[in-house]
Amino acid sequence: MARRHSKKKTATPAPAPIEKKMRQHKQQQQQQQQQPATAAEKKSESQTTTWSRIKHFSNDVIAPFFLVFFTPAIQILAHLGNPAAPFQWDRLLGNSFSWTAVAVFFLWSLFFLLIPSRTFVGPPSPMGYKPEYADNGMVYYTATLFTYLGLHVIYPDLSLDIYDNMAYILGSLNIFALTLCTVLLFMGRNRPQTSEVLPRSPMLFEFYRGMELHPRLLGVDVKQWTNCRVGMMIWQIFIVAFLIAGGRQGISPGHVTNVLLQTIYIAKFFWWETGYFNTLDITLDRAGYYICWGCLVWVPAFYTYSSYYLVANRSHFSAQGAFVIGLLGLLGVVVNYWVDYEKQLFRETDGKCRLWGKPAKFLPTVDKKTKKPSTKLILSGFWGVARHLNYTFELMAALMWCFPGYGHGIWPFLYFFFLIVLLVHRCYRDEDKCMDKYGPAWVEYCKRVPYRMIPYVF
Ligand code: NDP
């Protein structure tokens, strides 16, 4: 891998292929301007302009806002969920329990990425770099979950201690994550691991967005470690800990359903971990505050919040009510996975598969750079009904696992409302990326499948 100093890069003229690419892009734009635009193109053009305005707003306003708002918000949430614990400022720095727990868990998760296992090669980056991942997600998940449950034999109060020290654990995670993001910023600015040329932005925005797509540290892919092995697994451990901590006052069917649904969702994630390497988190998001702090701190604090809240505020649901919610939530998880699976199957078979009992229909596309046939766009199955139905069912599952907190105000539903914003924003980010990648084929796909998440509504 070529290592270059990005400072030098900005001072020297852009390398020839970039100049060529920019010239080609300009020519394409001029050609497009000369041709009369169709109604669909005009519509998509105006959507793109709106989106680019949102992007500028996001760079200039949202990034700094997130940094100053969301970082302390986790402590406020932790306090609101467990008001019996006195608020002390030293929680921002962690305590010996939190630092020990975090260090042991980080080393454990690192260990599973370093032991010999199958290697999965992810989709190549736009620079042609092929990221490599350890393909042992399910082994890691089951080993960690059973070890955690087994630890209760020698340390019966472990879950209770996690609950009581939640704010301190978040303090430790926060310090660690901000340090890691600073290291990633430094690496990306001064010692990038690929020859990618990234235009300079304000440093705060670079810290927020991240610099590199697939940086490696200590021999592992940073995003596999932060997103999959730490974020998703802490989510699982915390909700089990909160269920055990809440169970001191007797079993609550609502809380059990809440944790069971999330457990199915997380187990499915690890079972499908290699599929995750094709998602936007990996292929589009750079390793920085947004994704790495998000997975190291925001996921443990916020994604687990409905379960955390139910410890001090017991669910009012009867066993029957909890069962119905469980079934609806299960439907959400299954269909969400089904939508993702249709795309995976379609890609693995290069379109030679059946969806909903019929041969899959698709739109051919052309790679803008090589002018050769590229990835096909599915027109059948769920992908022919709306362009992001996986998001819709993801929201349904989330609503159902938040529902046992009904009657306790908005707090148990925070994750659901956050997810609406996240996934709607993601629709636009994804479509921006697809428009850039597929051009006219994407316009045609949007014409044939006009709705994003809910047919006839959005
Ligand atoms: P998708 O799995 O929908 O992937 C979008 C990509 O799929 C596009 O960029 C494009 O990529 C490809 N694509 C889009 N339309 C088509 C089509 N018609 N035919 C073939 N390929 C198509 O999105 P995400 O990566 O965002 O989400 C993956 C999963 O993760 C979902 O289940 C989602 O709900 C979940 N998720 C959960 C979140 C959470 O916080 N709980 C957050 C975000 C996602 P390409 O360039 O390969 O063509």
mmCIF file of N, CA and C in Angstrom, residues 40 101 115 124 142 148 151 162 226 247 251 302 308 337 351 357 367 386 404 456:
data_model
loop_
_atom_site.group_PDB
_atom_site.id
_atom_site.type_symbol
_atom_site.label_atom_id
_atom_site.label_comp_id
_atom_site.label_asym_id
_atom_site.label_seq_id
_atom_site.Cartn_x
_atom_site.Cartn_y
_atom_site.Cartn_z
ATOM 1 N N ALA A 40 -38.074 13.250 -15.743
ATOM 2 C CA ALA A 40 -37.471 12.458 -14.654
ATOM 3 C C ALA A 40 -36.098 12.993 -14.294
ATOM 4 N N ALA A 101 -13.621 -3.243 33.172
ATOM 5 C CA ALA A 101 -14.586 -3.940 32.311
ATOM 6 C C ALA A 101 -14.325 -3.610 30.840
ATOM 7 N N ILE A 115 -7.098 -14.258 16.163
ATOM 8 C CA ILE A 115 -6.880 -15.713 16.106
ATOM 9 C C ILE A 115 -7.091 -16.198 14.659
ATOM 10 N N PRO A 124 -14.261 -4.062 -3.023
ATOM 11 C CA PRO A 124 -13.141 -3.125 -3.163
ATOM 12 C C PRO A 124 -13.606 -1.682 -3.036
ATOM 13 N N THR A 142 -21.354 -16.212 20.107
ATOM 14 C CA THR A 142 -21.793 -17.250 21.058
ATOM 15 C C THR A 142 -20.785 -17.377 22.208
ATOM 16 N N TYR A 148 -20.179 -14.529 29.182
ATOM 17 C CA TYR A 148 -20.766 -13.501 30.046
ATOM 18 C C TYR A 148 -21.773 -14.130 31.026
ATOM 19 N N LEU A 151 -20.001 -16.129 33.671
ATOM 20 C CA LEU A 151 -19.293 -15.334 34.689
ATOM 21 C C LEU A 151 -20.151 -15.103 35.935
ATOM 22 N N ILE A 162 -22.933 -3.731 36.409
ATOM 23 C CA ILE A 162 -22.902 -3.041 35.105
ATOM 24 C C ILE A 162 -23.994 -1.971 35.077
ATOM 25 N N THR A 226 -14.687 -1.781 15.803
ATOM 26 C CA THR A 226 -15.599 -0.839 16.497
ATOM 27 C C THR A 226 -17.068 -1.185 16.236
ATOM 28 N N GLY A 247 -34.659 -8.092 36.812
ATOM 29 C CA GLY A 247 -35.306 -9.324 37.277
ATOM 30 C C GLY A 247 -35.300 -9.470 38.793
ATOM 31 N N ILE A 251 -39.915 -11.392 37.272
ATOM 32 C CA ILE A 251 -39.859 -11.397 35.799
ATOM 33 C C ILE A 251 -40.916 -10.447 35.230
ATOM 34 N N PHE A 302 -27.376 4.384 23.678
ATOM 35 C CA PHE A 302 -28.686 4.773 23.149
ATOM 36 C C PHE A 302 -29.487 3.587 22.606
ATOM 37 N N TYR A 308 -32.571 -0.393 29.303
ATOM 38 C CA TYR A 308 -32.034 0.277 30.495
ATOM 39 C C TYR A 308 -33.171 0.940 31.271
ATOM 40 N N TYR A 337 -34.571 -8.872 7.368
ATOM 41 C CA TYR A 337 -33.495 -9.752 6.905
ATOM 42 C C TYR A 337 -33.794 -10.290 5.507
ATOM 43 N N GLY A 351 -28.004 -12.497 -10.552
ATOM 44 C CA GLY A 351 -29.363 -12.265 -11.075
ATOM 45 C C GLY A 351 -30.077 -13.525 -11.530
ATOM 46 N N GLY A 357 -41.135 -16.479 -6.345
ATOM 47 C CA GLY A 357 -41.586 -17.550 -7.241
ATOM 48 C C GLY A 357 -41.367 -17.289 -8.716
ATOM 49 N N ASP A 367 -20.826 0.695 -15.771
ATOM 50 C CA ASP A 367 -19.863 1.376 -14.907
ATOM 51 C C ASP A 367 -19.411 2.667 -15.589
ATOM 52 N N ALA A 386 -40.565 -1.135 -3.127
ATOM 53 C CA ALA A 386 -40.025 0.174 -2.705
ATOM 54 C C ALA A 386 -38.509 0.042 -2.632
ATOM 55 N N PRO A 404 -42.812 -2.230 24.915
ATOM 56 C CA PRO A 404 -43.042 -2.597 26.319
ATOM 57 C C PRO A 404 -42.867 -1.434 27.293
ATOM 58 N N TYR A 456 -46.829 4.470 -2.043
ATOM 59 C CA TYR A 456 -47.857 5.530 -2.163
ATOM 60 C C TYR A 456 -47.746 6.621 -1.083
#
